[in-house]
């Protein structure tokens, strides 16, 4: 029986720690605030944005909400970002993705001040992570590190295999595991013999975007398995990139879907909002 890594519980602990830090800053007369910008009304984005606002409220972070119409132009969005970059009462800026067609996502993300980029997507922050300088960490991979460490597993010296090489998860995940002194391999769709490589892992992080792709045949006995994927199945239930029922019997520990990595992303976003106050000093 694998230990089930409880992302709900750990994310709650992190939000409570953030809440304490925000309260201490408030005693010193410092307010923490996050601007959340949504363009259009993609239903999934609306759920994410609502949850981000709720988490802000819980932690005592002021959320500045911008719900812009689908027809918003790139120039209008860039003008708003410019205004928020210069506002002293705004610590963090988050533009919910995906953006409507016709708006250049990369241009928009690059326009956010690196000192307010609480998503950690700006090239300056990605670069800072790769050379060990202070900056914002991408929330989902930072959340994975917290899940592993707070569950009592050390990363130092371990064989870590990341399946997936996206800019948002796979690549920063690899950099973070390396920073923790793991021995890191990044695999992807062109990897020859993925099974053999995955089976080397003491810590296996799966972010490949394919429902239930990773079964027990990819997993070493006693591995810690972190599933970043989330998919809605035909029966309405959620599943991850890992075939949980197949892998659970061989793993030392595993994250469930839902309730594993998912809740960590918002908790780490809240944590980044507090970091923003330090970085802006
Ligand atoms: N859309 C889906 N996930 C994310 C995220 O982590 N940040 C932003 N800005 N948009 C998203």
PDB file of N, CA and C in Angstrom, residues 6 10 36 80 100 179 258 266:
ATOM      1  N   UNK A   6      -1.165  13.809   0.395  1.00  0.00           N
ATOM      2  CA  UNK A   6      -2.407  14.588   0.486  1.00  0.00           C
ATOM      3  C   UNK A   6      -2.164  16.066   0.150  1.00  0.00           C
ATOM      4  N   UNK A  10      -1.587  19.510   2.561  1.00  0.00           N
ATOM      5  CA  UNK A  10      -0.326  20.262   2.486  1.00  0.00           C
ATOM      6  C   UNK A  10      -0.597  21.675   1.946  1.00  0.00           C
ATOM      7  N   UNK A  36      -5.642  39.953 -10.749  1.00  0.00           N
ATOM      8  CA  UNK A  36      -5.963  38.785 -11.573  1.00  0.00           C
ATOM      9  C   UNK A  36      -6.732  39.263 -12.800  1.00  0.00           C
ATOM     10  N   UNK A  80      -3.158  47.962 -19.744  1.00  0.00           N
ATOM     11  CA  UNK A  80      -3.541  47.647 -18.362  1.00  0.00           C
ATOM     12  C   UNK A  80      -2.330  47.085 -17.595  1.00  0.00           C
ATOM     13  N   UNK A 100      -7.703  34.858 -25.529  1.00  0.00           N
ATOM     14  CA  UNK A 100      -8.458  34.699 -26.781  1.00  0.00           C
ATOM     15  C   UNK A 100      -7.538  34.797 -28.004  1.00  0.00           C
ATOM     16  N   UNK A 179      18.175  21.807  -8.323  1.00  0.00           N
ATOM     17  CA  UNK A 179      18.543  22.726  -7.243  1.00  0.00           C
ATOM     18  C   UNK A 179      18.512  22.019  -5.881  1.00  0.00           C
ATOM     19  N   UNK A 258      -8.306  13.789  -8.217  1.00  0.00           N
ATOM     20  CA  UNK A 258      -7.890  15.106  -7.717  1.00  0.00           C
ATOM     21  C   UNK A 258      -7.312  15.013  -6.301  1.00  0.00           C
ATOM     22  N   UNK A 266      -2.329  26.821  -6.485  1.00  0.00           N
ATOM     23  CA  UNK A 266      -2.863  28.076  -5.933  1.00  0.00           C
ATOM     24  C   UNK A 266      -2.165  28.427  -4.626  1.00  0.00           C
TER      25      UNK A 266
END
